[in-house]
CSV table of C-alpha atoms and ligand atoms in Angstrom, one decimal:
chain,number,residue,atom,x,y,z
A,1,MET,CA,65.8,83.9,113.2
A,2,SER,CA,69.3,83.8,114.6
A,3,LEU,CA,71.4,80.6,114.9
A,4,TYR,CA,71.3,81.1,118.6
A,5,HIS,CA,67.5,80.7,118.6
A,6,LEU,CA,67.6,77.7,116.3
A,7,GLN,CA,70.1,76.0,118.7
A,8,MET,CA,68.0,76.8,121.7
A,9,GLU,CA,65.0,75.1,120.3
A,10,ARG,CA,66.6,71.8,119.5
A,11,ARG,CA,65.9,69.0,122.0
A,12,SER,CA,67.4,65.6,122.4
A,13,LEU,CA,65.3,62.6,121.1
A,14,ALA,CA,64.5,61.6,124.7
A,15,ASP,CA,63.5,65.2,125.7
A,16,THR,CA,61.3,65.5,122.6
A,17,VAL,CA,59.5,62.3,123.5
A,18,ASP,CA,59.0,63.6,127.1
A,19,ALA,CA,57.6,66.8,125.7
A,20,LEU,CA,55.2,65.1,123.3
A,21,ARG,CA,54.1,62.6,126.1
A,22,ALA,CA,53.4,65.6,128.4
A,23,LEU,CA,51.3,67.1,125.6
A,24,GLY,CA,49.5,63.9,124.9
A,25,GLU,CA,46.7,64.6,127.3
A,26,PRO,CA,43.7,66.8,126.7
A,27,SER,CA,43.9,69.0,129.8
A,28,ARG,CA,47.6,69.6,129.4
A,29,LEU,CA,47.1,70.5,125.8
A,30,ARG,CA,44.4,72.9,126.8
A,31,ILE,CA,46.7,74.4,129.5
A,32,VAL,CA,49.5,75.2,127.1
A,33,ALA,CA,47.0,76.5,124.6
A,34,VAL,CA,45.8,79.1,127.1
A,35,LEU,CA,49.3,79.8,128.5
A,36,ARG,CA,50.4,80.8,125.0
A,37,HIS,CA,48.2,83.9,125.5
A,38,GLY,CA,50.2,85.0,128.6
A,39,GLU,CA,51.2,83.9,132.1
A,40,LEU,CA,48.6,82.7,134.5
A,41,THR,CA,48.3,81.4,138.1
A,42,VAL,CA,47.0,78.0,139.2
A,43,THR,CA,43.8,79.8,140.3
A,44,ASP,CA,43.4,81.4,136.9
A,45,LEU,CA,43.9,78.0,135.2
A,46,THR,CA,41.5,76.2,137.6
A,47,GLU,CA,38.9,78.7,136.6
A,48,VAL,CA,39.6,78.5,132.9
A,49,LEU,CA,39.7,74.7,132.7
A,50,GLY,CA,36.9,74.2,135.3
A,51,GLN,CA,39.0,71.6,137.1
A,52,SER,CA,40.1,71.2,140.7
A,53,GLN,CA,43.3,72.9,141.9
A,54,PRO,CA,45.1,69.7,142.8
A,55,ARG,CA,44.3,68.3,139.3
A,56,VAL,CA,45.6,71.4,137.5
A,57,SER,CA,48.7,71.5,139.8
A,58,ARG,CA,49.5,67.8,138.8
A,59,HIS,CA,49.2,68.7,135.1
A,60,LEU,CA,51.4,71.8,135.6
A,61,ARG,CA,54.0,69.6,137.3
A,62,VAL,CA,54.2,67.3,134.3
A,63,LEU,CA,54.5,70.3,131.9
A,64,LEU,CA,57.2,71.8,134.1
A,65,ASP,CA,59.2,68.5,134.2
A,66,ALA,CA,58.9,68.2,130.4
A,67,GLY,CA,60.5,71.6,130.1
A,68,LEU,CA,57.5,73.1,128.3
A,69,ILE,CA,56.6,75.7,130.9
A,70,THR,CA,58.3,77.7,133.6
A,71,LYS,CA,57.1,79.1,137.0
A,72,HIS,CA,58.0,82.2,138.9
A,73,ARG,CA,56.8,83.5,142.2
A,74,GLU,CA,55.3,86.8,143.0
A,75,GLY,CA,54.6,87.1,146.7
A,76,SER,CA,52.3,84.2,147.6
A,77,TRP,CA,51.3,83.6,143.9
A,78,SER,CA,53.1,81.5,141.3
A,79,PHE,CA,52.8,82.4,137.7
A,80,PHE,CA,53.2,79.8,134.9
A,81,GLN,CA,54.3,80.6,131.4
A,82,VAL,CA,55.4,78.8,128.2
A,83,ILE,CA,59.2,78.8,128.0
A,84,ASP,CA,60.6,80.6,124.9
A,85,GLU,CA,62.4,77.4,123.6
A,86,ALA,CA,59.1,75.5,123.6
A,87,THR,CA,57.1,78.2,121.7
A,88,GLU,CA,57.7,76.7,118.2
A,89,LEU,CA,57.0,73.1,119.2
A,90,LEU,CA,53.7,74.1,120.8
A,91,ALA,CA,52.8,76.2,117.8
A,92,ASP,CA,53.5,73.2,115.5
A,93,VAL,CA,51.4,70.8,117.7
A,94,LEU,CA,48.5,73.3,118.2
A,95,ALA,CA,48.4,74.1,114.5
A,96,HIS,CA,46.9,70.6,114.0
A,97,VAL,CA,44.0,71.4,116.4
A,98,ASP,CA,40.8,72.9,115.2
A,99,VAL,CA,40.6,76.4,116.7
A,100,ASP,CA,36.8,76.1,116.9
A,101,ASP,CA,37.1,73.0,119.1
A,102,ALA,CA,34.3,73.5,121.7
A,103,GLU,CA,36.7,73.0,124.7
A,104,LEU,CA,39.2,75.5,123.3
A,105,VAL,CA,36.5,78.0,122.5
A,106,HIS,CA,35.2,77.6,126.1
A,107,ASP,CA,38.7,78.0,127.5
A,108,ARG,CA,39.3,81.2,125.6
A,109,ALA,CA,36.0,82.7,126.8
A,110,ARG,CA,36.9,81.9,130.4
A,111,LEU,CA,40.4,83.3,129.9
A,112,ASP,CA,38.8,86.6,128.7
A,113,ASP,CA,36.7,86.6,131.9
A,114,VAL,CA,39.8,86.1,134.1
A,115,ARG,CA,41.6,88.9,132.2
A,116,SER,CA,38.7,91.3,132.4
A,117,ARG,CA,38.5,90.8,136.2
A,118,ARG,CA,42.3,91.4,136.5
A,119,SER,CA,42.0,94.7,134.5
A,120,ALA,CA,39.0,95.8,136.6
A,121,ALA,CA,41.0,95.2,139.8
A,122,ALA,CA,44.0,97.0,138.4
A,123,GLU,CA,42.0,100.0,137.3
A,124,GLU,CA,40.4,100.2,140.7
A,125,TYR,CA,43.8,100.4,142.4
A,126,PHE,CA,45.0,102.9,139.8
A,127,GLU,CA,41.9,105.0,140.4
A,128,GLN,CA,43.0,105.4,144.0
A,129,ILE,CA,46.5,106.8,143.2
A,130,ALA,CA,45.7,108.5,139.8
A,131,SER,CA,45.0,111.9,141.3
A,132,SER,CA,48.4,112.1,143.0
A,133,TRP,CA,50.1,111.0,139.8
A,134,ASP,CA,48.2,113.6,137.9
A,135,GLU,CA,49.3,116.3,140.3
A,136,GLU,CA,52.9,115.2,139.8
A,137,ARG,CA,52.7,114.9,136.0
A,138,ALA,CA,51.2,118.4,135.7
A,139,LEU,CA,54.5,119.8,136.9
A,140,HIS,CA,56.7,118.4,134.2
A,141,ALA,CA,56.9,118.3,130.4
A,142,SER,CA,54.0,116.3,128.9
A,143,VAL,CA,54.2,112.5,129.1
A,144,GLN,CA,54.2,112.4,125.3
A,145,ALA,CA,57.3,114.8,125.1
A,146,VAL,CA,59.2,112.7,127.7
A,147,GLU,CA,58.4,109.5,125.9
A,148,ALA,CA,59.4,110.9,122.5
A,149,ALA,CA,62.7,112.0,124.1
A,150,ILE,CA,63.2,108.5,125.5
A,151,VAL,CA,62.6,106.9,122.1
A,152,ALA,CA,65.0,109.4,120.5
A,153,ALA,CA,67.6,108.6,123.2
A,154,VAL,CA,67.3,104.9,122.6
A,155,GLY,CA,67.9,105.6,118.9
A,156,GLU,CA,66.8,103.7,115.8
A,157,GLN,CA,68.9,100.6,116.5
A,158,PRO,CA,66.4,97.9,117.5
A,159,ILE,CA,66.6,96.7,121.1
A,160,ASP,CA,67.1,93.0,121.4
A,161,ARG,CA,66.9,92.4,125.2
A,162,LEU,CA,65.3,95.1,127.4
A,163,VAL,CA,65.0,95.3,131.2
A,164,ASP,CA,62.8,97.9,132.9
A,165,LEU,CA,63.7,98.3,136.5
A,166,GLY,CA,60.9,99.6,138.7
A,167,THR,CA,58.5,99.0,135.8
A,168,GLY,CA,55.4,100.1,137.7
A,169,THR,CA,52.5,99.8,135.4
A,170,GLY,CA,54.7,98.6,132.6
A,171,ARG,CA,54.7,101.8,130.6
A,172,MET,CA,58.3,101.6,129.4
A,173,LEU,CA,57.7,98.0,128.3
A,174,GLN,CA,54.7,99.2,126.3
A,175,LEU,CA,56.8,102.0,124.8
A,176,LEU,CA,60.0,100.1,123.9
A,177,GLY,CA,59.1,96.4,124.2
A,178,ALA,CA,57.4,95.7,120.9
A,179,GLY,CA,60.4,94.8,118.7
A,180,THR,CA,62.5,93.1,121.3
A,181,SER,CA,63.3,89.4,121.6
A,182,ARG,CA,63.1,89.7,125.4
A,183,ALA,CA,61.6,92.4,127.6
A,184,LEU,CA,61.4,92.1,131.3
A,185,GLY,CA,59.9,94.4,133.9
A,186,VAL,CA,60.9,94.2,137.6
A,187,ASP,CA,59.0,95.9,140.4
A,188,ALA,CA,58.7,95.5,144.1
A,189,SER,CA,55.0,96.1,144.1
A,190,HIS,CA,52.5,93.4,143.4
A,191,SER,CA,49.7,95.9,142.8
A,192,MET,CA,51.9,97.7,140.2
A,193,LEU,CA,52.7,94.4,138.5
A,194,SER,CA,49.0,93.5,138.4
A,195,ILE,CA,48.4,96.7,136.5
A,196,ALA,CA,51.4,96.1,134.3
A,197,ARG,CA,50.1,92.6,133.5
A,198,ALA,CA,46.7,93.9,132.5
A,199,ASN,CA,48.3,96.7,130.3
A,200,LEU,CA,50.6,94.2,128.6
A,201,ASP,CA,47.7,91.8,128.0
A,202,ALA,CA,45.7,94.6,126.5
A,203,GLU,CA,48.4,95.3,124.0
A,204,SER,CA,49.1,91.6,123.3
A,205,LEU,CA,52.8,92.1,124.4
A,206,ARG,CA,53.0,88.4,125.3
A,207,HIS,CA,56.8,88.2,125.1
A,208,CYS,CA,57.1,90.9,127.8
A,209,GLU,CA,57.7,89.3,131.2
A,210,LEU,CA,57.2,90.7,134.7
A,211,ARG,CA,59.0,89.7,137.9
A,212,GLN,CA,58.5,90.9,141.4
A,213,GLY,CA,61.9,91.9,142.7
A,214,ASP,CA,64.0,94.6,144.3
A,215,VAL,CA,66.0,97.0,142.1
A,216,TYR,CA,68.9,96.6,144.6
A,217,ARG,CA,68.9,92.8,143.9
A,218,PRO,CA,67.2,92.2,140.6
A,219,PRO,CA,66.8,88.4,140.3
A,220,LEU,CA,68.6,88.4,136.9
A,221,ASP,CA,71.8,87.3,135.3
A,222,ALA,CA,74.7,89.7,134.8
A,223,ARG,CA,75.3,90.9,131.2
A,224,ALA,CA,71.9,89.6,130.0
A,225,PHE,CA,70.5,92.8,128.5
A,226,ASP,CA,71.2,95.3,125.8
A,227,VAL,CA,69.2,98.2,127.3
A,228,ALA,CA,68.3,98.8,130.9
A,229,ILE,CA,65.9,101.6,131.8
A,230,VAL,CA,65.2,103.1,135.3
A,231,HIS,CA,62.4,105.5,134.6
A,232,GLN,CA,61.2,107.7,137.5
A,233,VAL,CA,62.4,105.3,140.2
A,234,LEU,CA,65.6,106.7,141.6
A,235,HIS,CA,63.9,109.5,143.5
A,236,TYR,CA,62.1,106.8,145.7
A,237,LEU,CA,65.4,105.2,146.7
A,238,GLU,CA,67.6,105.5,149.7
A,239,GLU,CA,70.6,104.4,147.7
A,240,PRO,CA,70.1,105.4,144.1
A,241,GLU,CA,73.8,104.8,143.2
A,242,ARG,CA,73.4,101.1,144.2
A,243,ALA,CA,70.4,100.7,141.9
A,244,VAL,CA,72.4,102.2,139.0
A,245,ALA,CA,75.3,99.8,139.8
A,246,GLU,CA,72.9,96.9,139.7
A,247,ALA,CA,71.4,98.1,136.4
A,248,ALA,CA,74.9,98.4,134.9
A,249,ARG,CA,75.7,94.8,136.1
A,250,LEU,CA,72.8,93.6,133.9
A,251,LEU,CA,74.2,95.1,130.7
A,252,ALA,CA,76.1,93.2,128.1
A,253,PRO,CA,79.2,95.1,126.8
A,254,GLY,CA,78.0,97.9,124.6
A,255,GLY,CA,74.6,97.8,126.3
A,256,ARG,CA,73.1,101.1,127.3
A,257,LEU,CA,71.5,102.3,130.6
A,258,LEU,CA,68.8,105.0,130.5
A,259,VAL,CA,68.0,106.8,133.7
A,260,VAL,CA,65.1,109.2,133.6
A,261,ASP,CA,64.4,111.3,136.6
A,262,PHE,CA,63.9,114.8,137.9
A,263,ALA,CA,66.5,117.5,138.0
A,264,PRO,CA,67.0,119.1,141.5
A,265,HIS,CA,63.9,120.9,142.6
A,266,ARG,CA,62.2,122.4,145.6
A,267,HIS,CA,58.8,120.7,145.7
A,268,GLU,CA,58.9,119.4,149.3
A,269,PHE,CA,55.3,118.2,149.0
A,270,LEU,CA,56.6,115.4,146.8
A,271,ARG,CA,58.5,114.2,149.8
A,272,ASP,CA,55.7,114.6,152.2
A,273,GLU,CA,52.8,113.4,150.1
A,274,HIS,CA,54.3,111.3,147.3
A,275,ALA,CA,57.0,109.3,149.2
A,276,HIS,CA,59.9,110.8,147.2
A,277,ARG,CA,63.2,110.3,149.0
A,278,ARG,CA,65.2,112.7,146.8
A,279,LEU,CA,64.2,116.0,145.3
A,280,GLY,CA,65.9,115.3,142.0
A,281,PHE,CA,69.4,114.7,140.8
A,282,SER,CA,72.0,117.0,139.2
A,283,HIS,CA,73.9,116.1,136.0
A,284,GLU,CA,77.0,115.6,138.2
A,285,GLN,CA,75.2,113.1,140.5
A,286,LEU,CA,73.8,111.1,137.6
A,287,SER,CA,77.2,111.1,135.8
A,288,GLY,CA,78.8,110.1,139.1
A,289,PHE,CA,76.5,107.1,139.6
A,290,ALA,CA,77.1,106.0,136.0
A,291,LEU,CA,80.9,106.4,136.2
A,292,ALA,CA,81.0,104.6,139.6
A,293,ALA,CA,79.1,101.7,138.0
A,294,GLY,CA,81.8,101.4,135.3
A,295,LEU,CA,79.7,103.0,132.5
A,296,ALA,CA,81.1,105.4,129.9
A,297,ASP,CA,80.0,107.7,127.1
A,298,ILE,CA,77.5,109.5,129.3
A,299,GLU,CA,75.0,111.9,127.7
A,300,LEU,CA,72.5,114.0,129.5
A,301,THR,CA,69.4,115.7,128.1
A,302,ASP,CA,67.0,118.1,130.0
A,303,LEU,CA,63.4,118.5,129.2
A,304,ALA,CA,62.1,121.8,130.5
A,305,PRO,CA,58.8,122.1,132.5
A,306,PRO,CA,55.7,123.7,131.0
A,307,ALA,CA,56.3,127.5,130.5
A,308,GLY,CA,55.7,129.7,133.5
A,309,ALA,CA,55.2,126.9,136.0
A,310,ASP,CA,57.6,126.3,138.8
A,311,GLY,CA,57.8,122.8,137.4
A,312,LEU,CA,60.1,119.9,137.2
A,313,THR,CA,62.8,119.4,134.7
A,314,VAL,CA,63.1,115.8,133.5
A,315,THR,CA,66.7,114.6,132.9
A,316,ILE,CA,67.5,111.7,130.6
A,317,CYS,CA,70.9,110.2,131.2
A,318,VAL,CA,72.3,107.6,128.8
A,319,ALA,CA,75.5,105.7,129.5
A,320,THR,CA,77.2,102.7,127.9
A,321,ALA,CA,78.7,99.5,129.3
A,322,VAL,CA,82.3,99.0,128.2
A,323,GLU,CA,84.0,95.7,127.7
A,324,ARG,CA,85.8,94.9,131.0
A,325,LEU,CA,89.4,93.7,130.6
A,326,GLU,CA,90.2,90.2,131.8
A,327,GLY,CA,91.3,90.3,135.4
A,328,ALA,CA,90.0,93.9,136.0
A,329,ALA,CA,88.0,94.4,139.1
B,401,LIG,C1,56.7,106.2,139.8
B,401,LIG,S1,56.7,104.5,139.6
B,401,LIG,C2,57.5,104.5,138.0
B,401,LIG,C3,57.1,103.3,137.2
B,401,LIG,C4,57.6,103.2,135.8
B,401,LIG,N1,59.1,103.1,135.7
B,401,LIG,C5,57.0,104.3,135.0
B,401,LIG,O1,57.8,105.2,134.6
B,401,LIG,O2,55.8,104.3,134.7
B,401,LIG,C6,58.0,103.9,140.6
B,401,LIG,C7,58.1,102.4,140.7
B,401,LIG,O3,59.3,102.0,141.4
B,401,LIG,C8,58.9,100.9,142.2
B,401,LIG,N2,60.0,100.7,143.2
B,401,LIG,C9,60.3,101.6,144.1
B,401,LIG,N3,61.3,101.1,144.9
B,401,LIG,C10,61.6,99.9,144.4
B,401,LIG,C11,62.6,98.9,144.7
B,401,LIG,N4,63.5,99.0,145.7
B,401,LIG,N5,62.6,97.8,143.9
B,401,LIG,C12,61.7,97.6,142.9
B,401,LIG,N6,60.8,98.5,142.6
B,401,LIG,C13,60.8,99.6,143.3
B,401,LIG,C14,57.6,101.2,142.7
B,401,LIG,O4,56.9,100.0,143.1
B,401,LIG,C15,56.9,101.9,141.5
B,401,LIG,O5,56.2,100.9,140.8
């Protein structure tokens, strides 16, 4: 573990007492025990604990004030999760609790029910759009080939902090998120995020976070990530260059941006039936977006469509954030 993480986890004496006080209550200990399995809403927690919403909300307020959990909004819902810095403290405290304690066993069973319902709802939504996705996918190189090329483009160097802009169903987090210390997916669509949440739950990728947000204004600090990926999102956008500039803003010096999208094509039906705004991007366009965003070392790779088909070429563009000089614009 890095020195940075060790420092992050140290609390003052007073804060440690506050945290332990907050945990010194059965329902609150049960809440953090279930939140360690992933983020949940008040409604989810109400169901898991079998307690009223006002009561659960009061407990959540105490845990928030003690700096043990955090909250983020997604439309009209709020999701609660354990904060990174509290993970070890909670693991230490919960290590003393019998895992077969009847209440904890009951909570885990109810949590499984909540998650199964979430996955079922997500699958139902995905069923509705799956055929249109299949139609689109049949036109380009196999998903496996595209994903292998993305992994190769990222390289063997492990990713520390990853952001996936327009994460959709969270596929890129599943592909690249496993070894990261932080992996965050941003998407405008609540339905997509529900599917992503179910997918990440299914693979126990608990450290991967999801946020509802706009790729034009991602609700994230500048220079906070080592890799940003924008996979099959630019062609939906009115102003793709603005999204690339925002993605570049999120990169620490030396960080890399991966844009994966279609090369220019003539499939008008993607505009009419699949809401594409752009019929692909040329190397010049993608390089231009990256250069305008202040990125350098641009590399472009094309993946050809299936043989014989009037298909879609997939282009992978990798560009690197350079250290900005003091006083430079
Ligand atoms: C084809 S999906 C790709 C999802 C994912 N990157 C993948 O490859 O599986 C495009 C995603 O972009 C999201 N999206 C489109 N415009 C957006 C915007 N302005 N801000 C955030 N997300 C957006 C959509 O909600 C959708 O989930």
